[in-house]
Short mmCIF file of C-alpha atoms in Angstrom, two decimals:
data_model
loop_
_atom_site.label_atom_id
_atom_site.label_comp_id
_atom_site.label_asym_id
_atom_site.label_seq_id
_atom_site.Cartn_x
_atom_site.Cartn_y
_atom_site.Cartn_z
CA MET A 1 -25.20 -14.02 -17.24
CA GLU A 2 -24.22 -11.18 -14.91
CA THR A 3 -20.90 -9.46 -15.51
CA PHE A 4 -18.24 -9.73 -12.81
CA LYS A 5 -18.94 -6.14 -11.75
CA GLU A 6 -22.70 -6.68 -11.57
CA LEU A 7 -22.19 -9.78 -9.43
CA TYR A 8 -19.70 -8.00 -7.19
CA ASP A 9 -21.98 -4.99 -6.67
CA ARG A 10 -24.88 -7.31 -5.91
CA LEU A 11 -22.89 -9.19 -3.27
CA VAL A 12 -21.58 -5.99 -1.66
CA ARG A 13 -25.10 -4.59 -1.32
CA ALA A 14 -26.34 -7.87 0.14
CA SER A 15 -23.51 -8.09 2.65
CA PHE A 16 -23.88 -4.45 3.65
CA ASN A 17 -27.60 -5.08 4.29
CA LYS A 18 -26.79 -8.27 6.26
CA ARG A 19 -28.46 -10.67 3.87
CA LEU A 20 -25.47 -12.20 2.10
CA GLU A 21 -26.33 -15.81 2.85
CA ALA A 22 -29.81 -15.50 1.35
CA GLU A 23 -28.46 -13.67 -1.70
CA VAL A 24 -25.82 -16.34 -2.32
CA GLU A 25 -28.48 -19.04 -2.21
CA LEU A 26 -30.55 -17.05 -4.70
CA ILE A 27 -27.56 -16.63 -7.01
CA LYS A 28 -26.81 -20.36 -6.88
CA SER A 29 -30.38 -21.14 -7.88
CA GLU A 30 -30.00 -19.18 -11.12
CA ASP A 31 -29.24 -21.30 -14.18
CA ASP A 32 -26.44 -19.16 -15.55
CA TYR A 33 -24.59 -18.19 -12.38
CA ASN A 34 -20.78 -18.06 -12.54
CA GLU A 35 -19.50 -20.32 -9.77
CA GLU A 36 -15.87 -19.27 -10.15
CA ALA A 37 -16.66 -15.55 -10.06
CA LEU A 38 -18.85 -16.03 -6.99
CA ASP A 39 -16.08 -17.83 -5.15
CA ARG A 40 -13.53 -15.16 -6.09
CA PHE A 41 -15.59 -12.52 -4.28
CA LEU A 42 -16.61 -14.68 -1.31
CA HIS A 43 -13.17 -16.24 -0.70
CA PRO A 44 -10.59 -13.88 -2.24
CA ASP A 45 -7.66 -15.47 -0.39
CA ASN A 46 -8.11 -18.62 -2.48
CA HIS A 47 -7.56 -16.79 -5.75
CA PRO A 48 -4.80 -14.88 -7.61
CA LEU A 49 -4.27 -11.18 -7.14
CA ILE A 50 -4.98 -10.30 -10.79
CA TYR A 51 -7.30 -12.32 -12.99
CA LYS A 52 -9.26 -12.08 -16.22
CA SER A 53 -12.93 -11.16 -16.31
CA GLU A 54 -15.49 -12.17 -18.91
CA SER A 55 -14.66 -9.03 -20.88
CA CYS A 56 -11.02 -10.04 -21.52
CA GLU A 57 -10.97 -10.57 -25.27
CA GLY A 58 -7.35 -11.59 -25.40
CA CYS A 59 -6.66 -8.80 -27.91
CA LEU A 60 -6.00 -11.45 -30.57
CA SER A 61 -5.68 -8.86 -33.31
CA GLU A 62 -2.86 -7.08 -31.53
CA LYS A 63 0.74 -8.21 -31.69
CA SER A 64 1.34 -6.98 -28.15
CA PRO A 65 -1.74 -6.04 -26.10
CA ALA A 66 -1.54 -3.07 -23.76
CA CYS A 67 -1.44 -5.25 -20.65
CA GLU A 68 1.53 -7.24 -21.95
CA VAL A 69 3.44 -4.09 -22.88
CA ALA A 70 2.71 -2.48 -19.50
CA CYS A 71 3.97 -5.44 -17.45
CA LEU A 72 7.59 -4.87 -16.40
CA PHE A 73 7.90 -8.34 -14.90
CA SER A 74 7.02 -10.43 -17.99
CA ALA A 75 4.07 -11.93 -16.12
CA ILE A 76 1.62 -11.52 -19.00
CA LYS A 77 2.11 -13.97 -21.83
CA ARG A 78 0.20 -15.66 -24.67
CA ASP A 79 -1.01 -19.25 -24.72
CA GLU A 80 -0.96 -21.54 -27.76
CA ASN A 81 -4.17 -19.91 -28.99
CA GLY A 82 -2.78 -16.41 -28.69
CA LYS A 83 -4.89 -15.50 -25.67
CA VAL A 84 -3.55 -13.53 -22.74
CA VAL A 85 -2.52 -15.53 -19.67
CA ILE A 86 -1.10 -14.27 -16.37
CA ASP A 87 1.88 -16.12 -14.93
CA GLN A 88 1.12 -15.83 -11.22
CA LYS A 89 4.64 -16.65 -10.09
CA ASP A 90 5.96 -13.58 -11.90
CA CYS A 91 3.03 -11.25 -11.14
CA THR A 92 3.82 -8.65 -8.48
CA GLY A 93 0.33 -7.17 -8.47
CA CYS A 94 1.54 -3.74 -9.53
CA GLY A 95 -1.80 -3.13 -11.27
CA ARG A 96 -0.33 -1.57 -14.41
CA CYS A 97 -2.17 -4.12 -16.56
CA VAL A 98 -5.50 -3.38 -14.85
CA GLU A 99 -4.96 0.32 -15.43
CA VAL A 100 -4.20 0.12 -19.16
CA CYS A 101 -6.81 -2.44 -20.24
CA GLU A 102 -9.44 -0.45 -22.17
CA ASN A 103 -11.89 -3.37 -22.06
CA LYS A 104 -11.72 -3.60 -18.24
CA GLY A 105 -10.81 -7.22 -18.83
CA LEU A 106 -8.47 -7.56 -15.84
CA ILE A 107 -9.59 -7.33 -12.22
CA GLU A 108 -7.68 -7.14 -8.96
CA ARG A 109 -8.66 -9.28 -5.98
CA LYS A 110 -11.56 -7.85 -3.98
CA ASP A 111 -11.49 -8.18 -0.17
CA MET A 112 -14.71 -6.27 0.49
CA ILE A 113 -17.12 -9.14 1.23
CA PRO A 114 -15.06 -10.81 4.02
CA ILE A 115 -14.51 -7.39 5.62
CA LEU A 116 -18.21 -6.51 5.59
CA GLU A 117 -19.06 -9.90 7.08
CA LEU A 118 -16.57 -9.31 9.91
CA LEU A 119 -18.00 -5.86 10.57
CA ASN A 120 -21.51 -7.32 10.62
CA SER A 121 -20.54 -10.09 13.04
CA LYS A 122 -18.91 -7.69 15.54
CA SER A 123 -16.89 -10.73 16.68
CA VAL A 124 -13.48 -9.04 16.58
CA PRO A 125 -12.18 -5.45 16.54
CA VAL A 126 -11.46 -4.40 12.96
CA TYR A 127 -8.98 -1.55 12.46
CA ALA A 128 -8.74 0.67 9.39
CA MET A 129 -5.20 1.73 8.47
CA ILE A 130 -5.28 4.71 6.11
CA ALA A 131 -2.35 5.40 3.77
CA PRO A 132 -0.64 8.83 3.89
CA ALA A 133 -2.03 9.58 0.40
CA PHE A 134 -5.59 9.94 1.71
CA ASN A 135 -5.72 13.75 1.78
CA GLY A 136 -8.14 15.17 -0.77
CA GLN A 137 -9.10 11.74 -2.11
CA PHE A 138 -12.60 11.88 -0.61
CA THR A 139 -12.95 15.66 -1.30
CA ILE A 140 -10.97 18.39 0.44
CA ASP A 141 -13.46 18.64 3.31
CA VAL A 142 -12.90 15.05 4.43
CA THR A 143 -10.25 15.32 7.12
CA ALA A 144 -8.49 12.53 9.00
CA GLY A 145 -10.85 13.14 11.90
CA LYS A 146 -13.94 12.82 9.71
CA LEU A 147 -12.57 9.67 8.09
CA ARG A 148 -12.04 8.13 11.52
CA SER A 149 -15.66 8.88 12.43
CA ALA A 150 -16.88 7.50 9.09
CA PHE A 151 -15.05 4.21 9.60
CA LYS A 152 -16.53 3.91 13.07
CA CYS A 153 -19.99 4.45 11.54
CA LEU A 154 -19.27 1.47 9.30
CA GLY A 155 -18.39 -0.69 12.29
CA PHE A 156 -14.61 -0.37 12.44
CA TYR A 157 -13.18 -0.24 15.95
CA GLY A 158 -10.80 2.56 15.02
CA MET A 159 -8.59 4.12 12.36
CA LEU A 160 -4.85 4.71 12.41
CA GLU A 161 -2.85 6.90 10.07
CA VAL A 162 -0.06 4.84 8.54
CA ALA A 163 1.92 8.11 8.40
CA MET A 164 2.69 7.56 12.07
CA PHE A 165 4.50 4.36 11.15
CA ALA A 166 6.18 6.09 8.22
CA ASP A 167 7.62 8.27 11.00
CA ILE A 168 8.98 5.17 12.71
CA LEU A 169 10.48 3.83 9.47
CA THR A 170 11.99 7.26 8.77
CA LEU A 171 13.82 7.08 12.08
CA LYS A 172 14.92 3.52 11.37
CA GLU A 173 16.19 4.31 7.86
CA ALA A 174 18.08 7.37 9.13
CA LEU A 175 19.73 5.21 11.79
CA GLU A 176 20.52 2.51 9.20
CA PHE A 177 22.11 5.11 6.93
CA ASP A 178 24.20 6.47 9.79
CA ARG A 179 25.32 2.95 10.66
CA THR A 180 26.15 1.64 7.17
CA ILE A 181 27.20 4.54 4.92
CA HIS A 182 30.85 5.28 5.71
CA ASP A 183 32.54 6.14 2.40
CA ASP A 184 31.76 7.39 -1.09
CA LYS A 185 31.18 3.87 -2.44
CA ASP A 186 28.43 2.97 0.02
CA PHE A 187 24.76 3.42 -0.87
CA MET A 188 21.26 2.43 0.27
CA LEU A 189 18.16 1.53 -1.72
CA THR A 190 14.83 2.63 -0.37
CA SER A 191 11.86 3.08 -0.17
CA CYS A 192 10.51 0.29 1.90
CA CYS A 193 7.01 1.68 1.34
CA CYS A 194 6.75 0.83 -2.40
CA PRO A 195 6.12 -2.86 -3.17
CA ILE A 196 6.80 -2.37 -6.89
CA TRP A 197 10.29 -0.99 -6.17
CA VAL A 198 11.01 -3.79 -3.69
CA ALA A 199 9.72 -6.46 -6.10
CA MET A 200 11.82 -5.04 -8.93
CA ILE A 201 14.98 -5.32 -6.83
CA LYS A 202 14.14 -8.82 -5.59
CA LYS A 203 13.03 -10.26 -8.94
CA ILE A 204 15.12 -8.44 -11.56
CA TYR A 205 18.10 -6.84 -9.82
CA HIS A 206 18.70 -9.38 -7.08
CA GLU A 207 22.39 -8.52 -6.80
CA LEU A 208 21.33 -5.19 -5.25
CA VAL A 209 19.39 -6.79 -2.38
CA PRO A 210 22.32 -6.36 0.09
CA HIS A 211 21.91 -2.59 -0.30
CA MET A 212 18.29 -2.67 0.93
CA PRO A 213 17.87 -1.72 4.59
CA PRO A 214 16.20 -4.53 6.56
CA SER A 215 12.94 -2.66 7.05
CA VAL A 216 9.27 -3.50 6.66
CA SER A 217 6.94 -1.03 4.99
CA PRO A 218 4.92 1.45 7.08
CA MET A 219 1.82 -0.63 6.24
CA VAL A 220 3.35 -3.77 7.74
CA ALA A 221 4.72 -1.83 10.73
CA CYS A 222 1.25 -0.45 11.43
CA GLY A 223 -0.43 -3.85 11.17
CA ARG A 224 2.12 -5.54 13.41
CA ALA A 225 1.91 -2.79 16.03
CA ILE A 226 -1.88 -3.09 16.18
CA LYS A 227 -1.68 -6.87 16.55
CA LYS A 228 0.99 -6.65 19.25
CA ILE A 229 -1.20 -4.36 21.34
CA HIS A 230 -4.50 -6.03 20.33
CA PRO A 231 -3.69 -9.65 19.35
CA GLU A 232 -7.30 -10.41 18.42
CA ALA A 233 -7.57 -7.49 15.98
CA VAL A 234 -8.20 -7.71 12.25
CA THR A 235 -6.30 -5.13 10.20
CA VAL A 236 -7.44 -3.51 6.94
CA PHE A 237 -5.08 -1.32 4.93
CA ILE A 238 -6.68 1.35 2.73
CA GLY A 239 -4.76 3.12 -0.03
CA PRO A 240 -4.42 3.84 -3.75
CA CYS A 241 -2.24 0.81 -4.48
CA ILE A 242 -3.15 -2.59 -5.94
CA ALA A 243 0.33 -3.98 -5.22
CA LYS A 244 -0.30 -3.63 -1.47
CA LYS A 245 -2.77 -6.52 -1.85
CA ALA A 246 0.16 -8.68 -2.97
CA GLU A 247 2.55 -7.35 -0.31
CA ALA A 248 0.08 -8.19 2.44
CA LYS A 249 0.20 -11.87 1.42
CA GLU A 250 3.98 -12.26 1.15
CA GLN A 251 5.01 -15.20 3.30
CA ASP A 252 7.42 -13.46 5.66
CA ILE A 253 5.14 -10.50 6.45
CA ARG A 254 1.62 -11.90 6.07
CA ASP A 255 1.11 -11.75 9.84
CA ALA A 256 0.57 -7.97 9.70
CA VAL A 257 -2.32 -7.11 7.38
CA ASP A 258 -5.43 -9.23 6.91
CA TYR A 259 -7.14 -7.33 4.10
CA VAL A 260 -6.50 -4.46 1.68
CA LEU A 261 -9.03 -2.05 0.19
CA THR A 262 -8.36 0.70 -2.32
CA PHE A 263 -9.52 4.29 -2.04
CA GLN A 264 -11.98 3.64 -4.85
CA GLU A 265 -13.46 0.62 -3.06
CA VAL A 266 -13.84 2.60 0.16
CA LYS A 267 -15.47 5.51 -1.66
CA GLU A 268 -18.04 3.08 -3.10
CA LEU A 269 -18.67 1.81 0.44
CA PHE A 270 -19.12 5.33 1.80
CA ASP A 271 -21.59 6.02 -1.03
CA LEU A 272 -23.49 2.81 -0.31
CA ALA A 273 -23.69 3.74 3.38
CA GLU A 274 -24.87 7.24 2.40
CA ILE A 275 -22.35 8.82 4.73
CA ASP A 276 -22.75 12.60 4.79
CA PHE A 277 -19.34 13.98 5.74
CA SER A 278 -20.80 17.43 6.35
CA LYS A 279 -22.68 15.97 9.32
CA ILE A 280 -19.98 13.67 10.66
CA PRO A 281 -18.04 14.88 13.75
CA GLU A 282 -14.28 15.29 13.86
CA ASP A 283 -12.37 12.60 15.75
CA LEU A 284 -8.92 14.12 15.47
CA ARG A 285 -5.76 12.38 16.72
CA ASP A 286 -2.89 14.48 15.41
CA HIS A 287 -0.02 12.04 16.02
CA SER A 288 2.02 11.95 12.80
CA SER A 289 4.82 14.35 11.86
CA MET A 290 5.57 16.12 8.61
CA ALA A 291 8.15 13.44 7.78
CA GLY A 292 5.62 10.60 7.82
CA ARG A 293 2.96 12.54 5.95
CA ILE A 294 5.13 13.33 2.91
CA TYR A 295 5.83 9.63 2.22
CA ALA A 296 2.81 9.74 -0.09
CA ARG A 297 4.60 11.61 -2.88
CA THR A 298 7.83 11.17 -4.82
CA GLY A 299 10.79 12.62 -2.94
CA GLY A 300 9.02 12.50 0.41
CA VAL A 301 10.96 9.53 1.79
CA SER A 302 14.30 11.10 0.86
CA GLU A 303 13.37 14.43 2.42
CA ALA A 304 12.08 12.78 5.59
CA VAL A 305 15.16 10.60 6.10
CA GLN A 306 17.56 13.42 5.20
CA TYR A 307 16.00 15.83 7.69
CA THR A 308 15.93 13.19 10.43
CA LEU A 309 19.54 12.16 9.75
CA ASN A 310 20.66 15.78 10.05
CA ARG A 311 18.89 15.97 13.41
CA LEU A 312 20.50 12.72 14.58
CA ASN A 313 24.03 13.50 13.43
CA PRO A 314 24.41 17.11 12.21
CA ASP A 315 28.23 16.85 12.05
CA ARG A 316 28.27 13.77 9.83
CA LYS A 317 30.99 14.06 7.16
CA ILE A 318 29.23 12.02 4.47
CA LYS A 319 25.87 13.64 3.94
CA LEU A 320 22.83 11.96 2.46
CA LYS A 321 22.69 12.56 -1.28
CA ALA A 322 19.39 11.39 -2.73
CA ALA A 323 18.25 10.25 -6.16
CA GLN A 324 14.60 9.57 -6.93
CA ALA A 325 12.97 7.37 -9.54
CA ASN A 326 9.49 8.61 -10.36
CA GLY A 327 7.39 5.77 -11.80
CA ALA A 328 8.16 2.16 -12.73
CA ILE A 329 10.07 3.01 -15.92
CA GLU A 330 12.42 5.34 -14.04
CA CYS A 331 12.80 2.75 -11.26
CA LYS A 332 14.00 0.17 -13.76
CA ARG A 333 16.33 2.69 -15.42
CA LEU A 334 17.87 3.77 -12.10
CA LEU A 335 18.45 0.19 -10.95
CA LYS A 336 20.04 -0.71 -14.29
CA GLU A 337 22.39 2.28 -13.99
CA ILE A 338 23.40 1.18 -10.49
CA THR A 339 24.21 -2.37 -11.66
CA GLU A 340 26.37 -0.84 -14.41
CA GLY A 341 28.30 1.18 -11.83
CA ASP A 342 26.74 4.52 -12.66
CA ILE A 343 26.05 5.60 -9.07
CA LYS A 344 25.34 9.28 -8.53
CA ALA A 345 23.88 9.20 -5.00
CA ASN A 346 24.05 7.24 -1.76
CA PHE A 347 20.32 7.09 -1.04
CA MET A 348 18.08 5.90 -3.88
CA GLU A 349 14.33 6.24 -3.55
CA GLY A 350 12.05 4.38 -5.94
CA MET A 351 8.35 5.00 -6.42
CA GLY A 352 6.58 2.63 -8.82
CA CYS A 353 3.85 5.14 -9.68
CA ILE A 354 4.40 8.57 -11.21
CA GLY A 355 3.98 11.10 -8.43
CA GLY A 356 4.44 8.42 -5.78
CA CYS A 357 1.56 6.82 -3.90
CA VAL A 358 -0.71 9.72 -4.85
CA GLY A 359 -0.40 8.44 -8.43
CA GLY A 360 -1.48 4.91 -7.57
CA PRO A 361 -3.86 3.09 -9.94
CA LYS A 362 -6.76 3.33 -7.49
CA ALA A 363 -6.31 6.96 -6.46
CA ILE A 364 -9.46 9.02 -6.92
CA ILE A 365 -7.91 12.36 -7.86
CA PRO A 366 -5.02 13.27 -10.24
CA TYR A 367 -1.56 12.83 -8.71
CA LYS A 368 -0.62 16.52 -8.97
CA GLU A 369 -3.72 17.46 -7.01
CA GLY A 370 -2.98 14.69 -4.53
CA THR A 371 0.56 16.00 -4.07
CA GLU A 372 -0.75 19.47 -3.23
CA HIS A 373 -3.07 18.04 -0.57
CA VAL A 374 -0.30 15.89 0.90
CA ASN A 375 2.06 18.87 1.16
CA GLU A 376 -0.65 21.02 2.71
CA TYR A 377 -1.44 18.37 5.33
CA ALA A 378 2.27 17.91 6.05
CA GLY A 379 2.56 21.64 6.68
CA LEU A 380 -0.11 21.38 9.36
CA ALA A 381 1.81 18.76 11.36
CA GLY A 382 2.82 19.74 14.85
CA TYR A 383 6.25 18.12 14.46
CA LYS A 384 8.77 18.05 11.62
CA SER A 385 10.38 14.68 12.29
CA PRO A 386 9.91 11.58 14.46
CA ILE A 387 12.69 12.81 16.73
CA ASP A 388 10.55 15.82 17.63
CA ASN A 389 7.37 13.76 17.98
CA PRO A 390 6.60 12.59 21.55
CA HIS A 391 3.82 10.32 20.28
CA ILE A 392 6.38 8.26 18.34
CA ILE A 393 8.68 7.88 21.35
CA GLU A 394 5.71 6.90 23.52
CA LEU A 395 4.53 4.33 20.96
CA LEU A 396 7.99 2.79 20.59
CA ASN A 397 8.25 2.44 24.36
CA ARG A 398 4.79 0.86 24.46
CA LEU A 399 5.92 -1.64 21.83
CA GLY A 400 8.94 -2.60 23.93
CA PHE A 401 11.71 -0.53 22.33
CA ASP A 402 13.81 1.09 25.04
CA THR A 403 17.10 1.68 23.20
CA ILE A 404 18.37 2.29 19.68
CA SER A 405 19.97 -1.18 19.62
CA ASP A 406 16.55 -2.70 20.35
CA PHE A 407 15.23 -0.84 17.34
CA LEU A 408 17.93 -1.95 14.87
CA GLU A 409 18.89 -5.44 15.97
CA GLY A 410 17.28 -8.82 16.42
CA ASP A 411 13.96 -10.02 15.12
CA ASN A 412 11.51 -7.24 15.88
CA LEU A 413 8.31 -5.81 14.42
CA PHE A 414 10.05 -3.47 12.01
CA ILE A 415 12.81 -5.69 10.62
CA ARG A 416 12.52 -7.58 7.36
CA LYS A 417 15.43 -9.68 6.15
CA PHE A 418 15.68 -9.78 2.37
CA ASN A 419 17.37 -12.88 0.97
#
């Protein structure tokens, strides 16, 4: 019997070469084909975010297997036979278990086949949304402009940098801070961009939910903006994060993003397509500011919001004082300290991966190297903050936001109400 990976690679090649239907029929004719594995790859929406492959041995000889120890949400348990089981209601899709399993026994949901079939059909415009952590991931010579051209070669209608929507959320969070932080006891919990941090607050430290600004993530903001302007569009987020696959399917925001691919999955697709980046033209659209670009690394959200707040209200008496949690362990520690009354700042930023998004489980390069590339790209931005960026103002107007009150109130694209 084929392994899960062998079956997946076989299906991806077939779909890329526009012969998926014939390949599926061939697979089904084989005596030992794995019906469940086949359906997981063909219809990923019908299956859990994290599941066991044939190589999961259950680690019966270990008192606490690595995956169980790594899970901060107690989603990995043992059944009556001592084998590992995943409690889907508690699983946040953070991907820590996938990362630590030496046997490669756990797999995250794969959206590649449905995406390739859509690209082949040319029935709808498919947009790639690239996370701010992309710099250097596909080698230092692969710029945003070359990536945009590469995605178009694959059949995507276009590519947007999610950093542009990190700009928008930076402005929103700065305005929220200015509106809600009035004395030394007030504080805000961000960042909206990290699903592990958000899940930790919602699931474990629910009493802190009122301190979360009502903001969607930049990924969701980007997807919703595309669909408002192009209602027929299909949106595909691309980044280093497994947890984004779970965020995209959360009930109250699932209208924004149809599919999620990781950097590693996209690199495999570029390799399959034999894309030569040295020969691909630049298609540069330099629309994001420094503030949005630094979201990809720990401390970036705090710096972006602090700079923007100072531009909005330079004479503000209570200044933004930030604290950052770098990685899931620090996130949990910081939230525990807050619940115990040990509050040292008024703006808390949590990043579930060490280094921030650049340290995500499906990043291609080490997080320190990724941080250097992110900072370098941020330094090249034509604008420091969304307030300075005319492209952001133009986009907000195009989306129907004429005043600050429109931006902060009501039920709009960028508001998420946490219960």
